[in-house]
Coordinates of C-alpha atoms (C1' of nucleotides) in Angstrom, one line a residue:
Chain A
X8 CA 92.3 60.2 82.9
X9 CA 93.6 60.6 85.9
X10 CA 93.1 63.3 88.4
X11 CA 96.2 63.8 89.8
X12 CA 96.6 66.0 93.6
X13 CA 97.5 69.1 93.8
X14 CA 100.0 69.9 96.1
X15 CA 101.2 73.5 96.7
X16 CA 104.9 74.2 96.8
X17 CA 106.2 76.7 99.0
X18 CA 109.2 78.5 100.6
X19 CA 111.6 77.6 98.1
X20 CA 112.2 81.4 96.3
X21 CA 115.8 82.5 98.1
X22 CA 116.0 79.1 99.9
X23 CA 118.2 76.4 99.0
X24 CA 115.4 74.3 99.6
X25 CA 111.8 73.7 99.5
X26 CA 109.0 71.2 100.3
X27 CA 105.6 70.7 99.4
X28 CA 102.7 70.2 101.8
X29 CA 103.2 66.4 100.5
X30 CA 105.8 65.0 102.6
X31 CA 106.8 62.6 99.7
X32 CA 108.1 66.1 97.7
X33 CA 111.1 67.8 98.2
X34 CA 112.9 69.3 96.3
X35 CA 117.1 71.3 96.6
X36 CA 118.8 72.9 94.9
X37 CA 122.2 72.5 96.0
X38 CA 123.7 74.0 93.3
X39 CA 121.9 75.8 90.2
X40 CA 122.6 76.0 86.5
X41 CA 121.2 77.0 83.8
X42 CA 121.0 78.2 80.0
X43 CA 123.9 80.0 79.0
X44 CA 123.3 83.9 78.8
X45 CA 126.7 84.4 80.5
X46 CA 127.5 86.7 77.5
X47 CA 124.5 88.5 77.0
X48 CA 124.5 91.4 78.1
X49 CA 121.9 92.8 77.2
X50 CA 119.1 90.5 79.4
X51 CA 119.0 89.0 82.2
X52 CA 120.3 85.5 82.5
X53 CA 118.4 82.6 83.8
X54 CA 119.1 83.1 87.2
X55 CA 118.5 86.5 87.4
X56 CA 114.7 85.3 86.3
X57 CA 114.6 83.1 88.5
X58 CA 116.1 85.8 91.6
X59 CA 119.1 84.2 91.9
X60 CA 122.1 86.3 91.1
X61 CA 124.2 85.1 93.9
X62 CA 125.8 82.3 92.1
X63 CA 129.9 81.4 92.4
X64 CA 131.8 81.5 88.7
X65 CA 132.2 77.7 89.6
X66 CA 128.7 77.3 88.6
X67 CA 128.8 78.8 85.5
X68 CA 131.4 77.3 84.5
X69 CA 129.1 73.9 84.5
X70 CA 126.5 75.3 83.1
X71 CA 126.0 74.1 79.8
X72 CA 124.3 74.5 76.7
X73 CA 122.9 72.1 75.0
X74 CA 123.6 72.0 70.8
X75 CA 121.1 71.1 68.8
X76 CA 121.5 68.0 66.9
X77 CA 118.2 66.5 65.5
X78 CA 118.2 68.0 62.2
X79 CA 121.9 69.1 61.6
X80 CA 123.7 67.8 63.9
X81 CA 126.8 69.6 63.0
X82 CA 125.3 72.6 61.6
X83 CA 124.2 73.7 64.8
X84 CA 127.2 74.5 66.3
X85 CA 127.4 77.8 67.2
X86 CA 123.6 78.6 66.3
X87 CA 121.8 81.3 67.4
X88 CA 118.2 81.7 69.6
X89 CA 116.5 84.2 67.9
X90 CA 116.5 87.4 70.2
X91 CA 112.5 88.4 70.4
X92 CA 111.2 91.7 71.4
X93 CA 110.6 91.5 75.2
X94 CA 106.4 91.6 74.9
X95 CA 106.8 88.4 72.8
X96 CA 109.1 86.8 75.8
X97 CA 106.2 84.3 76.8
X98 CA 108.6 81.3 76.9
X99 CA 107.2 78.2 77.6
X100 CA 107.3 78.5 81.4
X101 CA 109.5 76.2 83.0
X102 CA 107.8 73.2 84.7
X103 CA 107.2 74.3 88.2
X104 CA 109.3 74.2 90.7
X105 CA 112.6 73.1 89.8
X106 CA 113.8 70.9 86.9
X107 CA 116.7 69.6 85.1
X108 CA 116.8 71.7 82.0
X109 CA 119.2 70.3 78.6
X110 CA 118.2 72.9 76.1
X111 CA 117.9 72.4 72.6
X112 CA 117.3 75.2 70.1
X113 CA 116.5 72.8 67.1
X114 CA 115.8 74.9 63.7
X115 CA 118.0 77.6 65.0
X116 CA 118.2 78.8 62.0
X117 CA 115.0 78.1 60.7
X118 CA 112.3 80.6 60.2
X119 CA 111.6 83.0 63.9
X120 CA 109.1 81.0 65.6
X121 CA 106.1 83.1 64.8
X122 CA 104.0 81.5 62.0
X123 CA 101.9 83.6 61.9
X124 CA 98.3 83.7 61.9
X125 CA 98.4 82.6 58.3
X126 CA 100.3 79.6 58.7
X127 CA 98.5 78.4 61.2
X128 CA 95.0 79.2 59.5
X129 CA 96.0 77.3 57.2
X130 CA 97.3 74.1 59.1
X131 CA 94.0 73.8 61.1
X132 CA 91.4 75.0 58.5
X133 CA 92.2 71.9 56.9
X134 CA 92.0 68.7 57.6
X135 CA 94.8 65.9 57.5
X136 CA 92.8 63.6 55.3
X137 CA 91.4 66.6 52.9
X138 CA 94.7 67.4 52.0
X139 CA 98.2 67.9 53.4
X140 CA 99.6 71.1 52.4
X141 CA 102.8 70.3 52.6
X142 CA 105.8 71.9 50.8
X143 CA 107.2 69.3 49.4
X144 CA 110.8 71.0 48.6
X145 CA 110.7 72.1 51.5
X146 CA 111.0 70.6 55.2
X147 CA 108.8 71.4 57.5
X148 CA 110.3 74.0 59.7
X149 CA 110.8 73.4 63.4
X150 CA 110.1 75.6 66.2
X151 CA 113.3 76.1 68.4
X152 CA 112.8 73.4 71.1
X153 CA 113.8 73.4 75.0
X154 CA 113.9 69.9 76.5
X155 CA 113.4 70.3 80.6
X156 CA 114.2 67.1 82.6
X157 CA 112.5 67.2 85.6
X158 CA 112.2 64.9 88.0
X159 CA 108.7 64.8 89.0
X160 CA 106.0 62.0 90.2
X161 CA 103.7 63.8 88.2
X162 CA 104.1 64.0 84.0
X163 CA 102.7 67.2 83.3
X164 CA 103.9 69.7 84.9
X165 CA 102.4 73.0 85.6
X166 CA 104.1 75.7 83.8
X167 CA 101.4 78.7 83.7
X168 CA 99.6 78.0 80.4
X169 CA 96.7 75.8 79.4
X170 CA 97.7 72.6 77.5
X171 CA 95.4 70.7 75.4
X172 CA 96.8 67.1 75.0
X173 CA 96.3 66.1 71.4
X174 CA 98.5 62.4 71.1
X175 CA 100.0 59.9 72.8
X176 CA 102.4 57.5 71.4
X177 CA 104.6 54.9 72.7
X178 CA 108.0 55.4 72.2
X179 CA 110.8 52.9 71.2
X180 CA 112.7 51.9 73.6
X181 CA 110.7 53.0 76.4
X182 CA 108.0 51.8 78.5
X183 CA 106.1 55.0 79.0
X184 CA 104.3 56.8 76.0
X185 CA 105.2 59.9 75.5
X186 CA 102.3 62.7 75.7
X187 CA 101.6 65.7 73.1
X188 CA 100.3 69.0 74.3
X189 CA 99.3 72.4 72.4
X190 CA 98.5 75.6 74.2
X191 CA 94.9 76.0 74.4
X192 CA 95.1 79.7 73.6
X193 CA 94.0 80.5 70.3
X194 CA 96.7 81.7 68.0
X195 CA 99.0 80.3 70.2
X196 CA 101.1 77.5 68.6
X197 CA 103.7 76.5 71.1
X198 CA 103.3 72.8 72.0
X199 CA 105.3 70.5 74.3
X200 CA 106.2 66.8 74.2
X201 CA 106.1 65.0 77.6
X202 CA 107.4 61.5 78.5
X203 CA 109.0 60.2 81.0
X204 CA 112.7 58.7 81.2
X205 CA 113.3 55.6 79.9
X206 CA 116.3 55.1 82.7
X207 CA 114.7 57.4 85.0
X208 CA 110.9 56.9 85.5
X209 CA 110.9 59.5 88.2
X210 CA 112.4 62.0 85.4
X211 CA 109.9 63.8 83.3
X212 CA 111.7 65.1 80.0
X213 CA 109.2 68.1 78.7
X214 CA 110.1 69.8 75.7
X215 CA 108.7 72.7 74.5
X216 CA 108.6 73.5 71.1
X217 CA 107.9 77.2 70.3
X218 CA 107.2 80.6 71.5
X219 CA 104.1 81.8 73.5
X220 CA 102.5 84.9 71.7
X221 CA 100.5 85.6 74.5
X222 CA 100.7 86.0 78.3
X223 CA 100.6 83.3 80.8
X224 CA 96.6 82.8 81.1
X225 CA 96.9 82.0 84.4
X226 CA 98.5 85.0 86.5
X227 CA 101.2 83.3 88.6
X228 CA 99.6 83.9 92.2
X229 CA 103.1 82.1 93.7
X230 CA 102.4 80.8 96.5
X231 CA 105.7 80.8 97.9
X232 CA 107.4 82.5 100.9
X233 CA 109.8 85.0 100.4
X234 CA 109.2 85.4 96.9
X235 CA 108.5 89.3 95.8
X236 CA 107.8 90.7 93.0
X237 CA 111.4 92.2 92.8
X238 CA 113.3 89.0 92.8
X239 CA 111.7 88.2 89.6
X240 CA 108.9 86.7 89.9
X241 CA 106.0 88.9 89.5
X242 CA 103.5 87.9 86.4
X243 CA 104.4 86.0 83.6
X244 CA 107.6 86.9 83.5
X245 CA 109.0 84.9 86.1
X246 CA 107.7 82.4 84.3
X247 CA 109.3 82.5 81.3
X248 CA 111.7 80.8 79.1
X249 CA 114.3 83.0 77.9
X250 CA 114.1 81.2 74.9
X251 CA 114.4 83.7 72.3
X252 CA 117.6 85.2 73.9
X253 CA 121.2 84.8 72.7
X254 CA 122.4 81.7 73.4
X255 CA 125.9 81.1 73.2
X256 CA 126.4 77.7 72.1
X257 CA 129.4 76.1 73.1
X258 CA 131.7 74.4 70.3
X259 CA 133.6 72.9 73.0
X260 CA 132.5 69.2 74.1
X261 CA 131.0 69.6 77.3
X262 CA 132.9 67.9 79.8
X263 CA 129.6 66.1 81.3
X264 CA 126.0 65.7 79.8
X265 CA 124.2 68.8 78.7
X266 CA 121.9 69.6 81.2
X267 CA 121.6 72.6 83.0
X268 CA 118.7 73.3 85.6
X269 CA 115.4 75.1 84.2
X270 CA 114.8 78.3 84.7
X271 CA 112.2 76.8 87.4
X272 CA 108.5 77.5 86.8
X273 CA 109.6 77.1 91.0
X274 CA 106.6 75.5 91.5
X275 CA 103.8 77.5 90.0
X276 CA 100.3 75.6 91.3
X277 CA 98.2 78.2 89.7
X278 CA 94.4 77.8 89.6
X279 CA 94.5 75.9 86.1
X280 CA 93.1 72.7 86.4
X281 CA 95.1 69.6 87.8
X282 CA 97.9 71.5 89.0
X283 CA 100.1 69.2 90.5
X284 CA 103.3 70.8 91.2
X285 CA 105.9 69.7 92.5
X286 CA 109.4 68.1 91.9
X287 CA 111.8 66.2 93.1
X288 CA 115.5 67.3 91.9
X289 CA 119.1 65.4 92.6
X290 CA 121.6 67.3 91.2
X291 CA 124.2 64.8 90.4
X292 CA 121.9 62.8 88.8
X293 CA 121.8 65.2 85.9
X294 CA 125.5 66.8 86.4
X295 CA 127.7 63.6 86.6
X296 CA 129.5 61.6 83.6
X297 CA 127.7 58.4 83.3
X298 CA 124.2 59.7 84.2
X299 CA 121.0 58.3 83.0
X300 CA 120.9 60.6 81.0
X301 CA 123.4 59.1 78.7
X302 CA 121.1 56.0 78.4
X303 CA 118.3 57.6 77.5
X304 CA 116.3 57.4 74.5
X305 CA 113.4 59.1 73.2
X306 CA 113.2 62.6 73.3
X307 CA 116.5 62.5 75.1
X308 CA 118.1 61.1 72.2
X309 CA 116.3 63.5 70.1
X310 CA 117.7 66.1 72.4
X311 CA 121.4 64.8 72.8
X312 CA 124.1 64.6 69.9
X313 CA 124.5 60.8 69.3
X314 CA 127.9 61.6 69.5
X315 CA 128.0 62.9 72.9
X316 CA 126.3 59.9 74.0
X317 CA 128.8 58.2 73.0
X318 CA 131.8 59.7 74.1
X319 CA 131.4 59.8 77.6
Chain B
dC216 C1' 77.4 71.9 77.3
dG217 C1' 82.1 73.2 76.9
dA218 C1' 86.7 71.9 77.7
dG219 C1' 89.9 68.4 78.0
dT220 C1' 91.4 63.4 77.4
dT221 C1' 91.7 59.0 75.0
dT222 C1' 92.9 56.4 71.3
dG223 C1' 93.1 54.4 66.7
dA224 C1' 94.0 55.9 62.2
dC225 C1' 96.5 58.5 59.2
dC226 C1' 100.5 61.2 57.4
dT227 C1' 105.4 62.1 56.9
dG228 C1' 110.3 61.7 57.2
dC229 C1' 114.0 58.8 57.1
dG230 C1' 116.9 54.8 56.8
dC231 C1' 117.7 50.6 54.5
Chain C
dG29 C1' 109.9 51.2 47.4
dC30 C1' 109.2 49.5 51.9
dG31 C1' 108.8 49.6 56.7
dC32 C1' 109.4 51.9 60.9
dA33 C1' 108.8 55.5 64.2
dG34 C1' 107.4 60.0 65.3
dG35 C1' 103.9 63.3 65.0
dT36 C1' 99.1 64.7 64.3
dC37 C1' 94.1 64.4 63.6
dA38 C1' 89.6 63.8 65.1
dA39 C1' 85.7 61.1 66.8
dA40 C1' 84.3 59.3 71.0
dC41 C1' 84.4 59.8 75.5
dT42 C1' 84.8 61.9 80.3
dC43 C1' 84.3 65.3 83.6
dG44 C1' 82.8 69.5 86.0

DNA sequence: CGAGTTTGACCTGCGC
DNA sequence: GCGCAGGTCAAACTCG
């Protein structure tokens, strides 16, 4: 295993840029975008987590949300995030600093995230080989999932919580395996997927699969400049993944890729262990027709509508 | 010694 | 039914 640096990120809250203490990092934001809560109004929107409310209608206008497509491809359409109380808003926490977000809220409709103690007494008080308690009319449920792209030298990416990597497998069509993490915390059943762009090696595609029904364990000390409790970013909060908010899906083809910028963990190099953190972030890369993205596979194929691949 | 990682085996879903 | 690929388990291992 490899113990990879840590490298603090700073002065990047309220700045249009940021660099690490690594002079290989840097990461802009030259334009933002992000999940669509445009019509919610009832919470605040991605950027207004993240402190950034000063953002031109231009911008939203390319933000985009990704449908999901894994298990009904059409189905999805118009689909719903589950809106959770606000204690249970422990979204898994953007990657830090910033990241190329497509999000995709597989399972929609599929049962609200929480399992429940009892389901998940069950799935680990028994082993695989004992017996497999699976429903067989029934498919196993998936979690609502959030894909972040990020483009990152490092693969796992700090994000607040404690991950436990349980698998690796190598992917099809891709050189680089693809990594499995749970949360650590007990009770907790929110894992993520990490591997690496097939295209892209520098991008990192993390998806998270589930809601956090606890607090960050690690209190986001952010050690950034300019970055106050008031613009968002004090505790876990800042931290998380609107996940469970409305999402307006949009019905309409999306004129480029879906992929939208995080929410920004914005660097979070908290005091778990290896906390590397820190990202490297081009814009068009992710925003222009004809990105890598459309060549991807993997998880990014999981993510995007085969269709939309195809279209563009 | 506890927590986390590695890795091969196993299970499951899905397409053919 | 078969094979493939994704996902998970768990023993062995590493590290602090």
């Amino acid at each position: 295993m490899e113990r990879k640096e840590a490298v603090k990120v700073e002065n990047f809250v309220g700045s249009p840029t940021f660099r690490s203490t690594t002079d290989h990092v840097q990461t802009s934001y030259p334009f933002m975008q992000g999940f669509d809560f445009v019509d919610d109004k009832s919470s605040l929107g991605f950027m207004e987590l993240l402190g950034v409310q000063d953002f031109s209608p231009s911008l939203l206008d390319m933000i985009q949300v990704q449908i999901p497509s894994v298990q009904t491809p059409s189905a999805q359409v118009a689909t719903e995030v589950v809106e959770s109380p606000p204690e249970v808003l422990n979204q898994p926490a953007t990657p830090n600093s910033s990241s190329i977000s497509s999000a995709s809220s597989e399972g929609l409709n599929d049962e609200p995230v929480n399992k429940g103690v009892d389901n998940e007494v069950e799935e680990q008080g028994k082993t695989k080989k004992e017996l497999k308690p699976k429903k067989t009319n029934q498919k196993r449920q998936r979690e609502p999932r959030f894909a972040f792209m990020t483009k990152s030298e490092v693969d796992h990416l700090e994000d607040g919580y404690r991950w436990r990597k349980y698998g690796q497998k190598a992917v099809k069509n891709s050189p680089f395996p693809r990594s499995y993490y749970r949360c650590t915390t007990a009770s907790c059943n929110v894992k993520k997927r990490v591997e690496r762009s097939f295209s892209d090696p520098s991008v990192v595609v993390t998806t998270y699969e589930g809601q956090h029904t606890h607090p960050s364990p690690v209190m986001p000390r952010p050690n950034f400049t300019g970055s106050t409790s008031d613009s968002g970013f004090s505790s876990t909060a800042a931290f998380a993944m609107p996940m469970q908010r409305r999402l307006s899906l949009y019905q309409q083809q999306p004129p480029f890729p879906l992929v939208s910028l995080s929410p920004l963990g914005f660097g979070y190099n908290g005091s778990t262990t290896n906390a590397p953190s820190y990202l490297q972030y081009e814009n068009r890369f992710y925003t222009s027709p004809g990105s890598a993205l459309h060549k991807d596979h993997g998880l990014l194929q999981d993510l995007v509508p085969s269709h939309m691949l195809k279209e563009e």
